[in-house]
Amino acid sequence: MTQDFYAKHRETLDKAMEATRTREFWSPYPEAPSGKIYGENAAAEGEAAFKARLHQPFKLEMPGIEGEVGEERSPYGFDLGIRYPKVNVNQLVPAMKHSLAAWRDAGPEVRAGVCAEILERLNKRSFEVAHAVMHTTGQAFVMAFQAGGTHAQDRGLEAVAYGLEAQTRTVSETRWVKPQGKRDPLEMDKRFRVIPRGLALMVGVSTFPTWNGYPGLFASLVTGNPVIVKPHPHTVLPLAITVEVAQEVLKEAGFDPWIVSLVTDTREAPVTKELAQREEVGVIDFTGSTEFGEWLERNCHQAQVYTEKAGVNSIVIDSTDNLKGMVQNLAFSLSLYSGQMCTTPQDIFVPRDGIETDQGHLSFDEVADAIAEGVRKFLSDNDRATAVIGAIQAEVTAERIGEAAKLGEVVLESETREHPQFEGARVRTPLILKVDAADEQAYSRELFGPISMIIATDSTEDSIARATRLAKEKGAITWGVYATDEGVLARMGEAALEAGVSVSENLTGGVYVNQTAAFSDYHATGANPAANASLCDSAFVANRFRVVETRRHAA
């Protein structure tokens, strides 16, 4: 061991564990991309580091490298041209399995210290990571810095904190003494050792490779499982930088750097299924489509599988005492990153007879028009708009917008915008439709992207019932409700418990339904089809390791 990273980061780790218990605000990684925090030259150096990556080979230290692979293109209109190591998994996996013992034997504290050091170094490179996230996912720069950088780092540290606490909740050794009356007591020396499940496979998603990826990566790593990072072929760079930093820290700490490795592939020659079914893989983390998530759950019985899949997020509007605040809040939520978030609202249920507001009674059509006009005004300044909506990550998402326009009456048309900095960027504004609740086929499936529907229901009770049924059948990660009646809020709360969905009530300020805070908010519940796990709780980490006992008679 050449570095004692646990001693260096013990205070941070202790604070992180405390934050998971109190659920109060806490973060060691400042979210503002400010030179006063990160250094006056940090922004320029980060951008330069990103640009220096372009059209170059990306070097990592792994057994079995046999060539190069890479096919990334920025949603802002240019090829990255980065070539990543292509590895022979039949050489890499046995090498990682061989390295497992040393990582296992290091113990929870050493592993937590290494993880904390990785995250600290990633934080120092947040500007570089932000450009990498921006130009692979399409997120606008500030969002990429926060969601792709500092907030992802928060989620990673949160998983480390849960993992460290779970492994150290009980003693590692004890003297067991059982009285025997007049006879001598029975005495045993007992030792308890944490062992990992095996290798872990983290399958990255194209839109949030770090934010969705770091919890599983660091939960597995801190519990002793070497991690194979398998990024989406169009969103490799953010996770490649992550692996690069992890390997650097592991090597300094005296471990084989390939304890964290990168396996890249192409859309034409995918390797995820092959990797996922290997007997050496004991843990799988996946974010992506329902179809592939369910395939992993059905076919990878040798592994503990954690999945986040598709869902249909709902808003129920009954009434409001702040119409302007509600509209502004919804406008931001529907616009942020062009709706390419697993937490973005899609279905907005409104009684067909309208709602009561602080500005009087509004008909259903007036509510729909108010929301549409709120989005239109919010995005009226193109520079501000593109800084919020970013770019569309995949062409298939852009195509879906046009197809979805046929599903209802268009209240707000999606527009193609020109980006002020990047010619050729794939930029689209939100599409908003009106549909009737009877047309369930239109709104009862996820339409990923900037697509939302305002749905006319018979009553608020009908709205709640439909949202509940959708969540139980299709899954949901977020719900929102607007109501001035505490009875309505209570009924929505009961429905949320039944459907297993977290709900936000009357959001009108600077907190939005599609944003969650690490150490306080649980992302997904694991209680409906959208996800079988939560980011992050004890259950997310505790089944990634087991305890083996050794006992002998006391000397």
mmCIF file of C-alpha atoms in Angstrom, residues 350-354 436-438 455-463 466:
data_model
loop_
_atom_site.group_PDB
_atom_site.id
_atom_site.type_symbol
_atom_site.label_atom_id
_atom_site.label_comp_id
_atom_site.label_asym_id
_atom_site.label_seq_id
_atom_site.Cartn_x
_atom_site.Cartn_y
_atom_site.Cartn_z
ATOM 1 C CA VAL A 350 -56.479 17.846 -15.789
ATOM 2 C CA PRO A 351 -60.246 17.587 -15.158
ATOM 3 C CA ARG A 352 -62.180 18.329 -18.332
ATOM 4 C CA ASP A 353 -64.340 20.768 -16.338
ATOM 5 C CA GLY A 354 -61.268 22.836 -15.508
ATOM 6 C CA ASP A 436 -58.831 12.689 -24.027
ATOM 7 C CA ALA A 437 -58.442 10.210 -21.201
ATOM 8 C CA ALA A 438 -60.367 7.649 -23.235
ATOM 9 C CA ILE A 455 -55.091 14.729 -20.706
ATOM 10 C CA ALA A 456 -58.743 15.574 -20.077
ATOM 11 C CA THR A 457 -60.212 13.409 -17.301
ATOM 12 C CA ASP A 458 -63.652 13.144 -15.714
ATOM 13 C CA SER A 459 -62.415 14.409 -12.339
ATOM 14 C CA THR A 460 -59.364 14.663 -10.098
ATOM 15 C CA GLU A 461 -60.245 11.254 -8.697
ATOM 16 C CA ASP A 462 -60.186 9.918 -12.252
ATOM 17 C CA SER A 463 -56.804 11.604 -12.793
ATOM 18 C CA ARG A 466 -55.304 6.745 -14.130
#
